[in-house]
Amino acid sequence: MLERALPRHRPQPIAAPAGELFAARVGRLAIRSLYREVALDGKPGLVGPTGNGSHPDMDFTTFMRSLQALRGYFPAIAACGLQRPGFAPLRALGIAAEADMLAATAAVNTHRGAIFNLGLLCAALGVLQAEGAASSAEAACAVVRRCWGADILAGLSETSADAPLSHGLIVARRDGSGGARQEAASGFPAALNVGLPAYRAALAATGDGELAAMQALFALIAELEDTNLLWRGGRAGLDYGRRAAADFLAAGGVLAADWRTRAVGIDRDFVARRLSPGGSADLLGITLFLAELDGLA
């Protein structure tokens, strides 16, 4: 009878440390931003839910496998940022993540740019958290520039002679384009000054996140020296892509009644020319990530 009278004590779950919870939140935001980018349908020359754009070697499912493989990477690099690391530990995490991505996609490069760019920004948020500073788009980008900018630029000249070069590095050396490394080392000015303002303005005007994302993408294509367009189409291809995007925006962008018809036409032309603004797509993912940073804690 005494046993029945005693209360039963159930073990209570142990709360995760605050740093672990923070890193998990940052990781979810990174994956959500990348999903929003690839799920945006009708992007010119790019993979989406209903088409492969100019990419016969990959499709929407390929990107989903890649995102699944990267779910652990973004929280891990955010947690690393809490230790205020140098560049080498971040680079090591990125190399491991790229191997996971390639294993999941049968060696197709879906998210190399995101592993580099968003990885740095996730680590930057960890640094801000460790410093007790507020998270914002501007603050995160400033940390990347301040903490790792010199090391990022050093990578442009320190590639070993026998190491395979990415398309971006080849174009950077051939055409003098700064590419993703210069953008990151400078604190992502194209995302901050082009993508983010376009996104916020379109979101305020329409209340629609997908429309805002499409507007931001066209704004980035119009302004960016996209190394993927340079790789596929040379200077003429880049100029064509930028002009097509600028004309789309001049006609009202996503605020025009016929914007979808115009976007379909641009996509058709990009595919016919085998053009793909992959650098702009990477920066759209960054833009979507930065747009949600204010007040992250």
Short mmCIF file of C-alpha atoms in Angstrom, two decimals:
data_model
loop_
_atom_site.label_atom_id
_atom_site.label_comp_id
_atom_site.label_asym_id
_atom_site.label_seq_id
_atom_site.Cartn_x
_atom_site.Cartn_y
_atom_site.Cartn_z
CA MET A 1 0.00 0.00 0.00
CA LEU A 2 2.87 2.31 0.81
CA GLU A 3 4.33 1.80 -2.70
CA ARG A 4 1.04 2.83 -4.28
CA ALA A 5 0.93 5.99 -2.23
CA LEU A 6 4.36 7.16 -3.32
CA PRO A 7 4.34 9.52 -6.33
CA ARG A 8 5.94 8.25 -9.50
CA HIS A 9 8.83 10.49 -10.66
CA ARG A 10 9.28 10.53 -14.42
CA PRO A 11 12.69 11.51 -15.73
CA GLN A 12 12.64 15.01 -17.18
CA PRO A 13 14.20 15.70 -20.58
CA ILE A 14 17.52 17.49 -20.40
CA ALA A 15 17.37 20.86 -22.12
CA ALA A 16 19.85 21.41 -24.94
CA PRO A 17 22.52 24.05 -24.29
CA ALA A 18 21.70 27.52 -25.57
CA GLY A 19 24.51 27.41 -28.13
CA GLU A 20 23.21 24.16 -29.57
CA LEU A 21 19.69 25.57 -29.87
CA PHE A 22 21.04 28.70 -31.55
CA ALA A 23 23.10 26.69 -34.06
CA ALA A 24 20.08 24.52 -34.86
CA ARG A 25 17.98 27.62 -35.57
CA VAL A 26 20.64 29.01 -37.88
CA GLY A 27 20.91 25.68 -39.68
CA ARG A 28 17.16 25.50 -40.26
CA LEU A 29 17.18 29.03 -41.64
CA ALA A 30 19.98 28.17 -44.07
CA ILE A 31 18.19 25.08 -45.37
CA ARG A 32 14.90 26.96 -45.65
CA SER A 33 16.55 29.75 -47.64
CA LEU A 34 18.13 27.28 -50.06
CA TYR A 35 14.84 25.44 -50.44
CA ARG A 36 13.02 28.68 -51.24
CA GLU A 37 15.60 29.47 -53.90
CA VAL A 38 15.38 26.15 -55.74
CA ALA A 39 11.59 25.90 -55.28
CA LEU A 40 11.08 29.26 -57.00
CA ASP A 41 9.66 28.24 -60.36
CA GLY A 42 10.32 30.05 -63.62
CA LYS A 43 13.86 31.22 -62.88
CA PRO A 44 15.64 31.83 -66.20
CA GLY A 45 17.98 28.98 -67.11
CA LEU A 46 17.87 27.50 -63.61
CA VAL A 47 16.53 24.31 -62.02
CA GLY A 48 13.07 24.52 -60.46
CA PRO A 49 10.21 22.19 -59.55
CA THR A 50 8.92 21.95 -63.13
CA GLY A 51 12.06 22.23 -65.24
CA ASN A 52 15.81 21.81 -65.43
CA GLY A 53 16.60 25.10 -67.15
CA SER A 54 19.99 24.84 -68.84
CA HIS A 55 21.08 21.88 -66.67
CA PRO A 56 20.55 18.45 -68.26
CA ASP A 57 22.66 16.84 -65.50
CA MET A 58 20.43 17.79 -62.57
CA ASP A 59 16.81 18.35 -61.56
CA PHE A 60 14.73 19.39 -58.56
CA THR A 61 15.14 15.95 -56.96
CA THR A 62 18.92 16.28 -57.18
CA PHE A 63 18.70 19.49 -55.16
CA MET A 64 16.47 17.86 -52.56
CA ARG A 65 19.01 15.06 -52.06
CA SER A 66 21.73 17.67 -51.73
CA LEU A 67 19.80 19.67 -49.11
CA GLN A 68 19.19 16.52 -47.10
CA ALA A 69 22.93 15.79 -47.13
CA LEU A 70 23.70 19.31 -45.88
CA ARG A 71 21.28 19.39 -42.93
CA GLY A 72 24.03 18.73 -40.43
CA TYR A 73 26.59 21.07 -41.97
CA PHE A 74 24.98 24.44 -41.36
CA PRO A 75 24.31 23.91 -37.63
CA ALA A 76 27.86 22.55 -37.27
CA ILE A 77 29.50 25.57 -38.87
CA ALA A 78 27.27 27.93 -36.86
CA ALA A 79 28.40 26.13 -33.70
CA CYS A 80 32.00 26.47 -34.86
CA GLY A 81 31.42 30.20 -35.23
CA LEU A 82 30.55 30.38 -31.54
CA GLN A 83 34.24 29.64 -30.89
CA ARG A 84 35.28 32.67 -33.01
CA PRO A 85 37.54 30.52 -35.20
CA GLY A 86 40.07 31.32 -37.88
CA PHE A 87 39.37 30.36 -41.48
CA ALA A 88 40.97 26.90 -41.44
CA PRO A 89 38.31 25.11 -39.30
CA LEU A 90 35.54 26.60 -41.45
CA ARG A 91 37.31 25.46 -44.61
CA ALA A 92 37.64 21.93 -43.22
CA LEU A 93 33.92 21.77 -42.46
CA GLY A 94 33.13 23.04 -45.95
CA ILE A 95 35.35 20.44 -47.62
CA ALA A 96 33.62 17.66 -45.67
CA ALA A 97 30.19 19.08 -46.57
CA GLU A 98 31.09 19.21 -50.24
CA ALA A 99 32.06 15.54 -50.12
CA ASP A 100 28.68 14.73 -48.54
CA MET A 101 26.91 16.75 -51.25
CA LEU A 102 28.74 15.01 -54.09
CA ALA A 103 28.05 11.60 -52.59
CA ALA A 104 24.33 12.40 -52.38
CA THR A 105 24.10 13.76 -55.94
CA ALA A 106 26.30 11.27 -57.81
CA ALA A 107 29.04 13.92 -58.16
CA VAL A 108 26.76 16.72 -59.40
CA ASN A 109 27.60 20.16 -58.03
CA THR A 110 24.33 21.53 -56.69
CA HIS A 111 25.35 23.60 -53.67
CA ARG A 112 29.10 24.27 -53.74
CA GLY A 113 28.44 28.02 -53.71
CA ALA A 114 25.99 27.71 -50.83
CA ILE A 115 28.38 25.58 -48.80
CA PHE A 116 30.92 28.39 -49.11
CA ASN A 117 28.70 31.48 -48.87
CA LEU A 118 25.99 30.44 -46.44
CA GLY A 119 28.51 28.47 -44.42
CA LEU A 120 30.48 31.66 -43.82
CA LEU A 121 27.34 33.57 -42.87
CA CYS A 122 26.21 30.84 -40.46
CA ALA A 123 29.64 30.99 -38.81
CA ALA A 124 29.39 34.79 -38.69
CA LEU A 125 26.12 34.52 -36.79
CA GLY A 126 27.90 32.27 -34.30
CA VAL A 127 30.56 34.95 -33.84
CA LEU A 128 27.91 37.61 -33.25
CA GLN A 129 26.18 35.38 -30.71
CA ALA A 130 29.46 34.77 -28.90
CA GLU A 131 30.15 38.50 -28.80
CA GLY A 132 26.68 39.27 -27.47
CA ALA A 133 25.93 41.38 -30.54
CA ALA A 134 22.58 41.65 -32.30
CA SER A 135 22.11 39.66 -35.50
CA SER A 136 21.38 41.55 -38.69
CA ALA A 137 22.19 41.24 -42.37
CA GLU A 138 24.72 44.05 -42.18
CA ALA A 139 26.39 42.74 -39.03
CA ALA A 140 26.75 39.17 -40.35
CA CYS A 141 28.27 40.34 -43.62
CA ALA A 142 30.65 42.63 -41.75
CA VAL A 143 31.90 39.70 -39.64
CA VAL A 144 32.70 37.67 -42.76
CA ARG A 145 34.67 40.60 -44.18
CA ARG A 146 36.44 41.41 -40.91
CA CYS A 147 37.28 37.92 -39.69
CA TRP A 148 37.97 35.93 -42.83
CA GLY A 149 38.13 38.31 -45.80
CA ALA A 150 41.91 38.23 -46.16
CA ASP A 151 42.02 34.42 -46.02
CA ILE A 152 39.22 34.16 -48.59
CA LEU A 153 41.13 36.36 -51.03
CA ALA A 154 44.35 34.47 -50.37
CA GLY A 155 42.60 31.38 -51.72
CA LEU A 156 42.45 32.99 -55.15
CA SER A 157 46.22 32.82 -55.50
CA GLU A 158 47.13 29.84 -53.31
CA THR A 159 45.45 27.08 -55.33
CA SER A 160 48.02 24.36 -56.00
CA ALA A 161 49.09 23.73 -59.57
CA ASP A 162 47.67 20.18 -59.63
CA ALA A 163 44.34 21.00 -57.93
CA PRO A 164 41.30 21.21 -60.22
CA LEU A 165 39.94 24.74 -60.53
CA SER A 166 36.25 25.56 -60.20
CA HIS A 167 34.54 27.30 -63.09
CA GLY A 168 34.39 30.44 -60.98
CA LEU A 169 38.16 30.44 -60.39
CA ILE A 170 38.87 29.79 -64.07
CA VAL A 171 36.68 32.72 -65.08
CA ALA A 172 38.15 34.92 -62.36
CA ARG A 173 41.63 34.35 -63.72
CA ARG A 174 40.65 34.46 -67.38
CA ASP A 175 38.32 37.47 -67.33
CA GLY A 176 39.43 39.33 -64.22
CA SER A 177 36.09 38.74 -62.52
CA GLY A 178 36.12 38.68 -58.72
CA GLY A 179 33.45 36.00 -58.48
CA ALA A 180 32.14 34.41 -55.31
CA ARG A 181 35.37 34.76 -53.34
CA GLN A 182 35.60 38.49 -53.94
CA GLU A 183 31.90 38.90 -53.09
CA ALA A 184 32.32 37.01 -49.82
CA ALA A 185 35.58 38.72 -48.87
CA SER A 186 33.92 42.10 -49.40
CA GLY A 187 30.98 41.19 -47.15
CA PHE A 188 28.45 40.29 -49.87
CA PRO A 189 27.82 43.81 -51.23
CA ALA A 190 25.66 42.58 -54.12
CA ALA A 191 23.32 40.78 -51.73
CA LEU A 192 23.20 43.73 -49.33
CA ASN A 193 22.91 46.53 -51.89
CA VAL A 194 21.05 44.87 -54.77
CA GLY A 195 19.27 41.67 -53.78
CA LEU A 196 18.03 42.67 -50.34
CA PRO A 197 16.61 46.09 -51.30
CA ALA A 198 14.85 44.59 -54.33
CA TYR A 199 13.42 41.79 -52.19
CA ARG A 200 12.20 44.09 -49.44
CA ALA A 201 10.64 46.59 -51.85
CA ALA A 202 8.77 43.90 -53.78
CA LEU A 203 7.65 42.22 -50.56
CA ALA A 204 6.30 45.53 -49.25
CA ALA A 205 4.47 46.14 -52.54
CA THR A 206 3.00 42.66 -53.00
CA GLY A 207 3.09 40.86 -49.64
CA ASP A 208 4.24 37.81 -51.60
CA GLY A 209 7.59 36.21 -50.77
CA GLU A 210 7.83 34.34 -54.08
CA LEU A 211 7.25 37.47 -56.13
CA ALA A 212 9.80 39.31 -54.01
CA ALA A 213 12.34 36.53 -54.54
CA MET A 214 11.83 36.63 -58.30
CA GLN A 215 12.29 40.40 -58.35
CA ALA A 216 15.49 40.07 -56.32
CA LEU A 217 16.82 37.42 -58.70
CA PHE A 218 16.30 39.60 -61.77
CA ALA A 219 17.87 42.55 -59.96
CA LEU A 220 20.94 40.44 -59.20
CA ILE A 221 21.22 39.12 -62.77
CA ALA A 222 21.03 42.67 -64.10
CA GLU A 223 23.85 43.94 -61.87
CA LEU A 224 26.12 41.01 -61.08
CA GLU A 225 29.14 39.96 -63.11
CA ASP A 226 27.86 36.40 -62.92
CA THR A 227 30.78 34.01 -63.40
CA ASN A 228 28.42 31.20 -64.45
CA LEU A 229 27.09 33.33 -67.31
CA LEU A 230 30.69 34.19 -68.20
CA TRP A 231 31.69 30.52 -68.13
CA ARG A 232 28.84 29.40 -70.34
CA GLY A 233 28.47 32.35 -72.70
CA GLY A 234 31.60 34.46 -72.42
CA ARG A 235 31.35 38.22 -72.23
CA ALA A 236 28.58 38.22 -74.88
CA GLY A 237 26.51 35.78 -72.82
CA LEU A 238 26.94 37.85 -69.67
CA ASP A 239 25.98 41.05 -71.48
CA TYR A 240 22.91 39.37 -72.98
CA GLY A 241 21.76 38.03 -69.63
CA ARG A 242 22.22 41.34 -67.85
CA ARG A 243 20.40 43.23 -70.58
CA ALA A 244 17.47 40.79 -70.56
CA ALA A 245 17.12 41.14 -66.79
CA ALA A 246 17.41 44.94 -66.92
CA ASP A 247 14.71 45.10 -69.61
CA PHE A 248 12.46 42.90 -67.45
CA LEU A 249 12.87 45.26 -64.52
CA ALA A 250 12.41 48.37 -66.66
CA ALA A 251 9.06 46.96 -67.83
CA GLY A 252 7.87 46.79 -64.22
CA GLY A 253 9.38 43.50 -63.06
CA VAL A 254 6.98 41.34 -61.09
CA LEU A 255 4.65 44.32 -60.65
CA ALA A 256 3.77 44.24 -64.37
CA ALA A 257 0.60 42.39 -65.32
CA ASP A 258 2.42 40.34 -67.96
CA TRP A 259 5.54 39.56 -65.92
CA ARG A 260 5.09 35.79 -66.11
CA THR A 261 4.92 35.85 -69.90
CA ARG A 262 8.07 37.95 -70.01
CA ALA A 263 9.87 35.66 -67.57
CA VAL A 264 8.91 32.57 -69.59
CA GLY A 265 10.33 34.19 -72.71
CA ILE A 266 13.62 35.02 -70.97
CA ASP A 267 13.87 31.49 -69.61
CA ARG A 268 13.30 30.09 -73.12
CA ASP A 269 16.05 32.32 -74.52
CA PHE A 270 18.49 31.43 -71.74
CA VAL A 271 17.93 27.70 -72.29
CA ALA A 272 18.37 28.08 -76.05
CA ARG A 273 21.71 29.81 -75.40
CA ARG A 274 22.66 27.36 -72.59
CA LEU A 275 22.93 30.27 -70.17
CA SER A 276 22.47 29.79 -66.44
CA PRO A 277 22.90 32.63 -63.91
CA GLY A 278 24.13 30.32 -61.17
CA GLY A 279 26.07 33.06 -59.38
CA SER A 280 22.92 35.16 -59.14
CA ALA A 281 20.99 32.14 -57.86
CA ASP A 282 23.59 31.65 -55.11
CA LEU A 283 23.20 35.29 -54.13
CA LEU A 284 19.42 34.92 -54.10
CA GLY A 285 19.84 32.19 -51.50
CA ILE A 286 22.03 34.57 -49.51
CA THR A 287 19.46 37.36 -49.92
CA LEU A 288 16.66 35.16 -48.61
CA PHE A 289 18.85 34.16 -45.66
CA LEU A 290 19.81 37.75 -44.82
CA ALA A 291 16.21 38.91 -45.05
CA GLU A 292 15.33 36.87 -41.96
CA LEU A 293 18.24 37.76 -39.71
CA ASP A 294 16.97 40.82 -37.87
CA GLY A 295 16.32 39.86 -34.26
CA LEU A 296 17.62 36.29 -34.56
CA ALA A 297 18.58 35.13 -31.07
#
